[in-house]
Structures are given as structure tokens and as C-alpha cells.
Amino acid sequence: MKIHIDIDSFFVSAARIVDPSLEHKAVAIGGRSDTKIFTKEAKNQTVNLENSGSFVPTFYKAYETKDDDIEAFKDADGRIRGILTTSSYEARAFGIKTAMSIREALQLCPHLIIKAPNMSLYQELSHKLHQFLCKRIPLIEQASIDEFYGDLSGWVEDEDIPAFTDALRHEIKKELLLPVSIGAAHTRYIAKLATTYAKPYGCKTIYAWDFDTFINPIKVESFAGIGKSMKAKLYASQIHTLGDIRKRQGTLNSWGPYAKELFLRVDGKADAPIVTTHKRKSIGISRTFDPLFQRDELQRRIHILARHLSFAIFKLNVIPTVFHLSIAYEMNQKSHKNISLAELFTEKKFDDLCIKLFLEADIHKRLHVIRLSINCSSFTRDSKKELSLLGFEEGQKMKLLSEKTQEMRTKYGIGILKFASEL
């Protein structure tokens, strides 16, 4: 059997480890883009690449953190900004939801305790849980910062799964102080679904004999991989539950490969192996900010984002060959540009490339910009591209300079060396 392990309200649970007085209280973790990287306040920043899960984000942090409560979400005018990334079950009882604005959440629950995110702590706890699980289960896959899959086939007999998972969750709580919920089934997709019905801090095992009873009544949107568009398409075809999907194989097969695979997953016929290590396939950075029109300031911010992303790329020791830049404007307008380039990676070349992509992507010049994103992918260790020999010698010199710059930033922070164009 496969099992799916999910940390309950992970960010809140982590905050409670640091501050036990938060137990049994309505707590939420706020989220707001770190726009301080564009100001003089951005000092001594570094990058965290600790975990290896395919959906574990890269993030940038300052060595010192100040506010960890509501004060962290007030702007210069004292207005509360930001949204919620997660909340405790006590808070959810008041109607608090993920992605809700902090101001709206406080209206629903005035006594709600808002804490600032602590990504360094989350990475540390996630890493510890991964190591813990690897010692107890032969095959463990980290799917995200708070989710893991395990394969118990040949390790634990099917009839012993409930006792094993129950003992495991109590052991994790005792050793790491983290509450987890665990779902078990014959495929990873059904195991993940089972976890949803095990929460909070519970276990649920789905055997073949009770599969129909469990899955048929569940709403389609509860199944991982069914987003808003697929839900709308299913509902339009009078398919509202997973049981309905299982009765309409022909309909889903006619919608193409994705829907065909979706049917097999829902029907418990499709599975995927546990992958113990993930190679990072891409890396990116993005920031959302108040509407900004000045193009020279936007270019300055591109320089800053490029510097941060360059630092992370050198940390990964990879050479990206596909570069993507996207712009989000007011009035829900978007634009993007990408380019493939098989050359040695140097910070100066990358910086110039990002500016070039921005100038090409900025097609709505009369609109204010609210978000900038840069993403790099198709690393040479994974792609079959060969590096161009044109300018290779000059590139080697620039790469050496970039490496020396990297050493300085690793020691003193990302902001210790900057291009003049950032000032």
C-alpha cells in the first residue's frame, strides 16, 4: 500500500512549537511579498535551498527578522496589507480561509492571532520530518514542504496498515511536535484523498472492499488535479461526484489524454512510483507590489530580482538554458517573453538578458505593473543542449568574476555587491 502524510496546518503548527501558548487558539499565518528587496532595508540576505522536493520553493531571507505578528503586515501608512497562507482549525470555525485578506479575516474573527511566516523554520522542520520518515519507511518521496508519500509494499502487511500509521503519527507528534494526518490506499492518488478525510490529526485506510463506499459520494473538486476549469466542464456534463466520473469513462476519454488519465486515477487503476529524490527542474523569483508606472524603476527592480535569482542559480551549481519573464499589470492584463540560450551562465549576461526580456514583454506601456516574475529552467544537467563555443573564453572570465562575487555574497549577504544600475 501507499501512504500519504500531510502536516496539519503546517505553518501554524510550526508557530506553536516556538510558542506553545498558541495551542487551541485561532491563529493564522499571513503572507505578503517581500518588497523590501527593492529598498535599502534589504540587508544580509541569503537563499535557502535546503529541501529537495519538486514543489519545495526556493526563498530568500534576511539573517535577522524583526516583527512576527500583525505589525509585519502594516505599510508605511499603518494600513494592514497581505493575505492568509493558512490558519488553525480553531480559526476556520469562524469562516477563515486561505487567501483571504488579513483585514477581512480580522472582521470575521477580531481575536485572530496573526503571525508572520518563518520559512527558515518551515524548511528546518520539513527536513527533520523527511529524515525521520526515511529511517522508518524504505521508500519516501517529498512531494511538497508539508507532504510526503511512502510505499509500504512488502514492508507492512495490508491488515497491519491502520496500526502502523496510527503509531507513526503519534511517534511524529512525540519526537517532532508536529501533528500529521495519514491516508493509505493501493494508489498514491487515493491515499492523498484519504488524508483529506483523516484530518485533523487522524488516519484513514481505504481497502478494496470499501473503495466504492468511500469514493463514490465525494465531490469532484475534492480530488487532486481537478481545478476550476475541469470542475466546470464536469458539472456542465452533469458529473458532480467521483462516482459519476467512474460511470462516465467514455465521456472523459473523449476529452483527451489528461481526462483519460484522470478517470484512471479516480477509478483506482492508475498509480505512480515513489520517487525518492527529485532534481529541481526550474527556479524562479517573483514579487507583487503596489501599482507602479515608472519604467526606469521597474527596470531597477528587474536588476534586483536578477541579482537574487543569479545567487540561487550559482548555489544550485546549474546552467539554465531557458529563461522566462512575465509581467502582471493592473486591469488583469499579462504579458511574457521567453528565450532559449545555451551559453555559460554569468551574472552580467543574465542581468542584461532579463532587461532585454522585460523591454520586449512590456507591451502595455500605459498600464501600471503589479507583479514581476523571472524563471529559469532546462538546466544543462537535464537537457541535451550543448553550450555554444562562441564567446566561450570571454564567458569563462566573466564566470570567474561571478564566482568571486558569489563568495562575497555568501559570506556577507546578497546585498553586499550590486550593479550601479540598481542604485
Coordinates of C-alpha atoms in Angstrom, one line a residue:
M1 CA 0.0 0.0 0.0
K2 CA 0.9 3.6 -0.5
I3 CA 0.6 6.2 2.2
H4 CA 0.3 10.0 2.1
I5 CA 1.5 12.0 5.1
D6 CA 0.4 15.7 5.4
I7 CA 1.3 18.0 8.2
D8 CA -1.8 19.6 9.7
S9 CA -1.9 23.4 9.3
F10 CA 1.9 23.2 9.0
F11 CA 2.8 26.9 9.3
V12 CA 0.5 27.3 12.4
S13 CA 1.8 24.0 13.9
A14 CA 5.4 25.3 13.4
A15 CA 4.5 28.6 15.2
R16 CA 3.0 26.6 18.1
I17 CA 6.3 24.7 18.5
V18 CA 8.0 28.1 19.0
D19 CA 5.2 29.5 21.1
P20 CA 3.1 26.8 22.9
S21 CA 0.7 29.5 24.2
L22 CA -0.8 29.5 20.7
E23 CA -2.2 26.0 21.2
H24 CA -6.0 25.8 20.9
K25 CA -6.3 29.4 19.8
A26 CA -7.4 30.9 16.5
V27 CA -4.1 31.5 14.7
A28 CA -3.4 32.4 11.1
I29 CA -0.2 32.9 9.1
G30 CA 0.0 36.0 6.9
G31 CA 1.7 36.2 3.6
R32 CA 3.0 39.3 1.7
S33 CA 5.6 39.6 -0.9
D34 CA 9.0 40.8 0.5
T35 CA 9.1 44.1 -1.4
K36 CA 11.9 45.2 0.9
I37 CA 14.4 43.7 -1.5
F38 CA 13.8 46.8 -3.6
T39 CA 14.7 49.2 -0.7
K40 CA 17.8 50.0 1.4
E41 CA 16.3 47.8 4.1
A42 CA 17.3 44.7 2.2
K43 CA 20.5 43.7 4.0
N44 CA 22.3 40.5 4.7
Q45 CA 20.0 38.4 2.6
T46 CA 20.8 34.8 1.7
V47 CA 18.9 32.0 -0.1
N48 CA 17.6 28.7 1.3
L49 CA 17.7 25.6 -0.9
E50 CA 17.7 23.0 1.9
N51 CA 14.9 20.7 0.8
S52 CA 14.7 18.8 -2.4
G53 CA 11.0 18.2 -3.0
S54 CA 9.8 19.1 -6.5
F55 CA 7.4 21.7 -5.1
V56 CA 9.5 22.9 -2.3
P57 CA 10.1 26.6 -3.0
T58 CA 13.3 28.5 -3.0
F59 CA 13.1 31.6 -0.9
Y60 CA 15.2 34.5 0.1
K61 CA 15.5 35.5 3.7
A62 CA 17.3 38.1 5.9
Y63 CA 19.6 36.9 8.6
E64 CA 17.6 38.9 11.1
T65 CA 13.9 39.0 11.4
K66 CA 12.0 41.6 13.4
D67 CA 8.2 41.6 13.6
D68 CA 6.5 38.2 13.7
D69 CA 2.9 39.5 14.3
I70 CA 0.4 41.9 12.8
E71 CA 3.0 44.7 12.8
A72 CA 4.8 42.8 10.0
F73 CA 1.8 43.5 7.7
K74 CA 1.4 47.2 8.2
D75 CA 2.6 49.5 5.5
A76 CA 4.2 53.0 6.0
D77 CA 0.7 54.5 6.4
G78 CA -0.3 51.9 9.1
R79 CA -2.7 50.0 6.8
I80 CA -2.9 46.3 7.2
R81 CA -1.9 44.5 4.0
G82 CA -1.5 40.9 2.9
I83 CA -3.4 37.7 2.7
L84 CA -3.5 34.5 4.8
T85 CA -1.5 31.5 3.7
T86 CA -3.0 29.1 6.3
S87 CA -5.0 29.1 9.5
S88 CA -5.6 26.8 12.5
Y89 CA -8.8 24.7 12.7
E90 CA -10.0 27.0 15.5
A91 CA -9.8 29.9 13.1
R92 CA -11.5 28.0 10.3
A93 CA -14.6 27.6 12.5
F94 CA -15.1 31.4 12.1
G95 CA -15.0 31.1 8.3
I96 CA -11.3 32.0 7.9
K97 CA -10.0 30.7 4.6
T98 CA -6.6 30.5 2.8
A99 CA -6.0 33.6 0.5
M100 CA -8.5 35.7 2.5
S101 CA -7.2 39.2 3.1
I102 CA -6.0 39.8 6.7
R103 CA -8.4 42.7 7.1
E104 CA -11.4 40.5 6.1
A105 CA -10.2 37.8 8.4
L106 CA -10.0 40.1 11.4
Q107 CA -13.5 41.3 10.7
L108 CA -14.7 37.7 10.9
C109 CA -12.6 36.9 14.0
P110 CA -11.4 40.0 15.9
H111 CA -9.3 37.9 18.3
L112 CA -7.5 36.1 15.5
I113 CA -3.8 36.0 16.2
I114 CA -1.8 36.8 13.0
K115 CA 1.8 35.6 12.8
A116 CA 4.4 36.4 10.1
P117 CA 5.8 33.4 8.1
N118 CA 9.1 31.9 9.1
M119 CA 10.2 30.0 6.0
S120 CA 13.6 29.1 7.6
L121 CA 11.8 27.3 10.4
Y122 CA 9.4 25.5 8.0
Q123 CA 12.3 24.3 5.9
E124 CA 14.1 23.0 9.0
L125 CA 11.1 21.1 10.3
S126 CA 10.2 19.7 6.9
H127 CA 13.8 18.5 6.6
K128 CA 13.7 16.9 10.0
L129 CA 10.4 15.1 9.2
H130 CA 11.9 13.8 5.9
Q131 CA 14.9 12.4 7.7
F132 CA 12.7 10.9 10.4
L133 CA 10.4 9.1 7.8
C134 CA 13.4 7.8 5.8
K135 CA 14.5 5.9 8.9
R136 CA 11.1 4.2 9.3
I137 CA 9.9 3.6 5.7
P138 CA 12.0 2.1 2.9
L139 CA 10.7 4.5 0.2
I140 CA 9.8 8.1 1.0
E141 CA 9.1 10.9 -1.5
Q142 CA 8.8 14.5 -0.5
A143 CA 6.0 16.0 -2.6
S144 CA 6.0 19.5 -1.1
I145 CA 7.2 21.2 2.0
D146 CA 4.5 19.6 4.1
E147 CA 3.6 16.4 2.1
F148 CA 5.2 13.1 1.8
Y149 CA 4.4 9.8 0.1
G150 CA 5.6 6.4 1.3
D151 CA 5.5 2.8 -0.1
L152 CA 4.8 0.1 2.5
S153 CA 4.5 -2.8 0.0
G154 CA 6.5 -5.7 1.3
W155 CA 7.2 -3.8 4.5
V156 CA 3.9 -3.8 6.3
E157 CA 1.1 -6.2 5.7
D158 CA -2.1 -4.6 4.4
E159 CA -4.1 -5.7 7.5
D160 CA -1.5 -4.0 9.8
I161 CA -1.6 -0.6 8.0
P162 CA -4.1 1.1 10.3
A163 CA -2.0 0.2 13.4
F164 CA 1.3 1.2 11.7
T165 CA 0.0 4.6 10.5
D166 CA -1.6 5.3 13.9
A167 CA 1.6 4.6 15.7
L168 CA 3.6 6.6 13.2
R169 CA 1.5 9.8 13.6
H170 CA 1.9 9.5 17.4
E171 CA 5.6 9.0 17.1
I172 CA 6.0 12.0 14.9
K173 CA 4.0 14.2 17.4
K174 CA 6.1 13.0 20.2
E175 CA 9.5 13.3 18.5
L176 CA 9.0 16.4 16.3
L177 CA 5.9 18.0 17.9
L178 CA 4.2 18.1 14.5
P179 CA 0.6 16.9 14.1
V180 CA 0.2 14.9 10.9
S181 CA -2.7 13.1 9.1
I182 CA -2.1 9.9 7.1
G183 CA -4.1 8.3 4.4
A184 CA -3.4 4.8 3.0
A185 CA -4.6 3.1 -0.1
H186 CA -3.4 1.0 -3.0
T187 CA -2.5 4.0 -5.1
R188 CA -0.9 7.3 -4.2
Y189 CA -3.8 9.3 -5.6
I190 CA -6.4 7.6 -3.4
A191 CA -4.1 7.8 -0.4
K192 CA -3.9 11.5 -0.8
L193 CA -7.7 11.7 -1.0
A194 CA -7.9 9.6 2.1
T195 CA -5.7 12.0 4.0
T196 CA -8.3 14.8 3.4
Y197 CA -10.8 12.7 5.3
A198 CA -8.4 11.8 8.1
K199 CA -7.8 15.4 9.1
P200 CA -7.1 16.8 11.6
Y201 CA -4.6 14.5 13.2
G202 CA -6.1 11.2 12.1
C203 CA -5.5 8.2 9.9
K204 CA -7.7 6.6 7.2
T205 CA -7.1 3.4 5.3
I206 CA -9.0 2.6 2.1
Y207 CA -9.2 -1.1 1.3
A208 CA -10.5 -2.6 -2.0
W209 CA -13.7 -3.8 -0.2
D210 CA -14.7 -0.3 1.0
F211 CA -13.3 1.6 -2.0
D212 CA -16.7 2.2 -3.7
T213 CA -18.4 3.3 -0.5
F214 CA -15.6 5.8 0.2
I215 CA -15.1 7.4 -3.2
N216 CA -18.5 7.5 -4.9
P217 CA -20.1 10.3 -2.9
I218 CA -17.1 12.7 -2.9
K219 CA -17.5 15.9 -4.9
V220 CA -15.2 16.1 -7.9
E221 CA -13.4 19.2 -6.7
S222 CA -12.1 17.3 -3.7
F223 CA -9.8 15.2 -6.0
A224 CA -6.3 16.5 -6.6
G225 CA -5.9 17.6 -10.2
I226 CA -9.4 18.8 -10.7
G227 CA -9.2 22.6 -10.8
K228 CA -11.8 25.2 -11.6
S229 CA -11.9 24.7 -15.4
M230 CA -12.2 20.9 -15.1
K231 CA -14.8 21.2 -12.4
A232 CA -16.8 23.5 -14.6
K233 CA -16.5 21.0 -17.5
L234 CA -17.6 18.1 -15.4
Y235 CA -20.5 19.9 -13.9
A236 CA -21.6 21.0 -17.3
S237 CA -21.8 17.3 -18.2
Q238 CA -23.8 16.6 -15.1
I239 CA -20.8 14.9 -13.4
H240 CA -20.8 16.1 -9.8
T241 CA -19.2 13.3 -7.8
L242 CA -16.3 10.9 -8.2
G243 CA -18.9 8.1 -8.6
D244 CA -20.3 10.0 -11.5
I245 CA -16.8 10.1 -13.1
R246 CA -16.5 6.3 -12.7
K247 CA -19.8 5.8 -14.6
R248 CA -18.7 8.1 -17.5
Q249 CA -15.4 6.7 -18.7
G250 CA -16.4 7.2 -22.4
T251 CA -17.1 10.9 -21.8
L252 CA -13.8 11.6 -20.1
N253 CA -11.9 9.5 -22.7
S254 CA -13.3 11.8 -25.4
W255 CA -11.8 14.9 -23.7
G256 CA -8.3 13.9 -24.3
P257 CA -5.2 12.3 -22.5
Y258 CA -5.5 14.3 -19.3
A259 CA -9.1 13.5 -18.7
K260 CA -8.4 9.9 -19.6
E261 CA -5.7 9.7 -17.0
L262 CA -7.9 11.5 -14.5
F263 CA -10.5 8.8 -14.9
L264 CA -8.0 6.0 -14.2
R265 CA -6.7 7.8 -11.1
V266 CA -10.2 8.3 -9.7
D267 CA -11.1 4.6 -10.5
G268 CA -8.0 3.4 -8.6
K269 CA -6.5 2.0 -11.8
A270 CA -3.6 4.4 -12.3
D271 CA -0.6 4.8 -9.9
A272 CA 2.9 6.3 -10.0
P273 CA 6.0 5.0 -8.3
I274 CA 7.5 6.6 -5.2
V275 CA 10.4 8.8 -6.3
T276 CA 12.9 9.2 -3.5
T277 CA 14.8 12.1 -5.0
H278 CA 13.8 15.0 -7.2
K279 CA 16.0 17.1 -9.3
R280 CA 15.0 20.7 -9.4
K281 CA 13.8 21.4 -12.9
S282 CA 13.4 25.2 -12.6
I283 CA 14.0 28.1 -10.3
G284 CA 12.3 31.5 -10.2
I285 CA 11.6 34.6 -8.3
S286 CA 8.6 37.0 -8.4
R287 CA 7.3 39.9 -6.4
T288 CA 3.9 41.6 -6.2
F289 CA 3.8 45.3 -5.2
D290 CA 1.6 48.4 -5.3
P291 CA 0.8 49.5 -8.9
L292 CA 3.9 51.1 -10.4
F293 CA 4.1 53.0 -13.6
Q294 CA 7.7 54.4 -13.8
R295 CA 9.6 52.1 -16.3
D296 CA 13.0 53.1 -15.0
E297 CA 12.0 52.0 -11.5
L298 CA 10.6 48.7 -12.9
Q299 CA 13.9 48.1 -14.7
R300 CA 15.8 48.8 -11.5
R301 CA 13.6 46.1 -9.8
I302 CA 14.4 43.7 -12.7
H303 CA 18.1 44.2 -11.9
I304 CA 17.5 43.4 -8.2
L305 CA 15.4 40.3 -9.0
A306 CA 18.1 39.1 -11.4
R307 CA 20.8 39.5 -8.8
H308 CA 18.8 37.4 -6.3
L309 CA 18.0 34.7 -8.8
S310 CA 21.6 34.6 -10.1
F311 CA 22.8 34.0 -6.5
A312 CA 20.4 31.0 -6.2
I313 CA 21.4 29.6 -9.6
F314 CA 25.1 29.6 -8.6
K315 CA 24.1 27.9 -5.3
L316 CA 22.4 25.1 -7.3
N317 CA 25.5 24.8 -9.5
V318 CA 23.5 24.5 -12.7
I319 CA 23.4 26.2 -16.1
P320 CA 19.9 27.2 -17.2
T321 CA 19.2 27.4 -20.9
V322 CA 15.5 28.6 -20.9
F323 CA 14.7 32.0 -19.5
H324 CA 11.1 33.3 -18.9
L325 CA 10.0 36.8 -17.7
S326 CA 6.4 37.7 -17.1
I327 CA 4.6 40.9 -16.2
A328 CA 1.3 41.3 -14.5
Y329 CA -0.5 44.6 -15.0
E330 CA -3.5 46.3 -13.4
M331 CA -6.9 45.5 -15.1
N332 CA -5.9 41.8 -15.1
Q333 CA -3.6 42.2 -18.1
K334 CA -0.5 40.0 -18.5
S335 CA 2.5 39.6 -20.8
H336 CA 5.5 37.3 -21.0
K337 CA 8.6 36.6 -23.0
N338 CA 11.0 33.6 -23.1
I339 CA 14.2 32.7 -24.8
S340 CA 16.5 29.6 -25.1
L341 CA 20.2 30.3 -24.8
A342 CA 22.8 27.6 -24.4
E343 CA 25.8 29.6 -23.1
L344 CA 27.8 29.7 -19.9
F345 CA 25.9 31.4 -17.1
T346 CA 27.3 34.6 -15.8
E347 CA 25.6 37.2 -13.7
K348 CA 26.2 40.1 -16.0
K349 CA 24.9 38.2 -19.1
F350 CA 21.9 37.1 -17.1
D351 CA 21.2 40.7 -15.9
D352 CA 21.4 42.0 -19.5
L353 CA 19.1 39.2 -20.7
C354 CA 16.5 40.0 -18.1
I355 CA 16.3 43.6 -19.1
K356 CA 16.0 42.6 -22.7
L357 CA 13.2 40.3 -21.9
F358 CA 11.4 42.9 -19.9
L359 CA 11.6 45.5 -22.7
E360 CA 10.2 43.0 -25.1
A361 CA 7.5 41.8 -22.7
D362 CA 6.3 45.3 -21.6
I363 CA 3.6 45.7 -24.3
H364 CA 1.1 47.6 -22.1
K365 CA 3.2 50.7 -21.5
R366 CA 0.2 52.8 -20.5
L367 CA -0.7 50.4 -17.6
H368 CA 0.7 50.1 -14.1
V369 CA 2.6 47.0 -13.3
I370 CA 1.8 45.0 -10.1
R371 CA 4.0 41.9 -10.5
L372 CA 7.3 40.9 -12.0
S373 CA 8.5 37.3 -12.4
I374 CA 11.6 35.6 -13.7
N375 CA 12.0 31.9 -14.2
C376 CA 15.0 29.8 -15.4
S377 CA 14.7 26.1 -16.4
S378 CA 16.0 23.3 -18.7
F379 CA 19.3 23.0 -16.8
T380 CA 22.2 21.6 -18.8
R381 CA 22.4 18.6 -16.4
D382 CA 18.8 17.6 -17.6
S383 CA 18.7 19.0 -21.2
K384 CA 20.5 17.7 -24.2
K385 CA 21.6 21.1 -25.3
E386 CA 25.3 21.8 -25.8
L387 CA 26.8 25.1 -24.7
S388 CA 27.8 27.4 -27.5
L389 CA 31.5 27.9 -28.1
L390 CA 31.0 31.4 -29.3
G391 CA 32.5 33.8 -26.8
F392 CA 33.3 30.8 -24.6
E393 CA 36.7 32.2 -23.5
E394 CA 35.3 35.6 -22.6
G395 CA 32.4 33.8 -20.8
Q396 CA 34.9 31.8 -18.7
K397 CA 36.5 35.1 -17.5
M398 CA 33.0 36.5 -16.6
K399 CA 32.1 33.3 -14.9
L400 CA 35.2 33.5 -12.7
L401 CA 34.2 37.1 -11.8
S402 CA 30.6 35.8 -11.0
E403 CA 32.1 33.1 -8.8
K404 CA 34.2 35.5 -6.8
T405 CA 31.1 37.8 -6.4
Q406 CA 29.2 34.7 -5.2
E407 CA 31.8 34.0 -2.5
M408 CA 31.4 37.6 -1.2
R409 CA 27.6 37.4 -1.1
T410 CA 27.6 34.0 0.6
K411 CA 29.8 35.4 3.3
Y412 CA 28.2 38.9 3.7
G413 CA 24.7 38.7 2.2
I414 CA 23.2 39.1 -1.3
G415 CA 23.1 42.9 -1.0
I416 CA 26.8 43.4 -0.3
L417 CA 27.6 43.8 -4.1
K418 CA 25.3 45.4 -6.6
F419 CA 25.4 46.7 -10.1
A420 CA 25.3 50.5 -10.4
S421 CA 22.1 50.2 -12.4
E422 CA 20.3 49.1 -9.1
L423 CA 21.1 52.4 -7.4

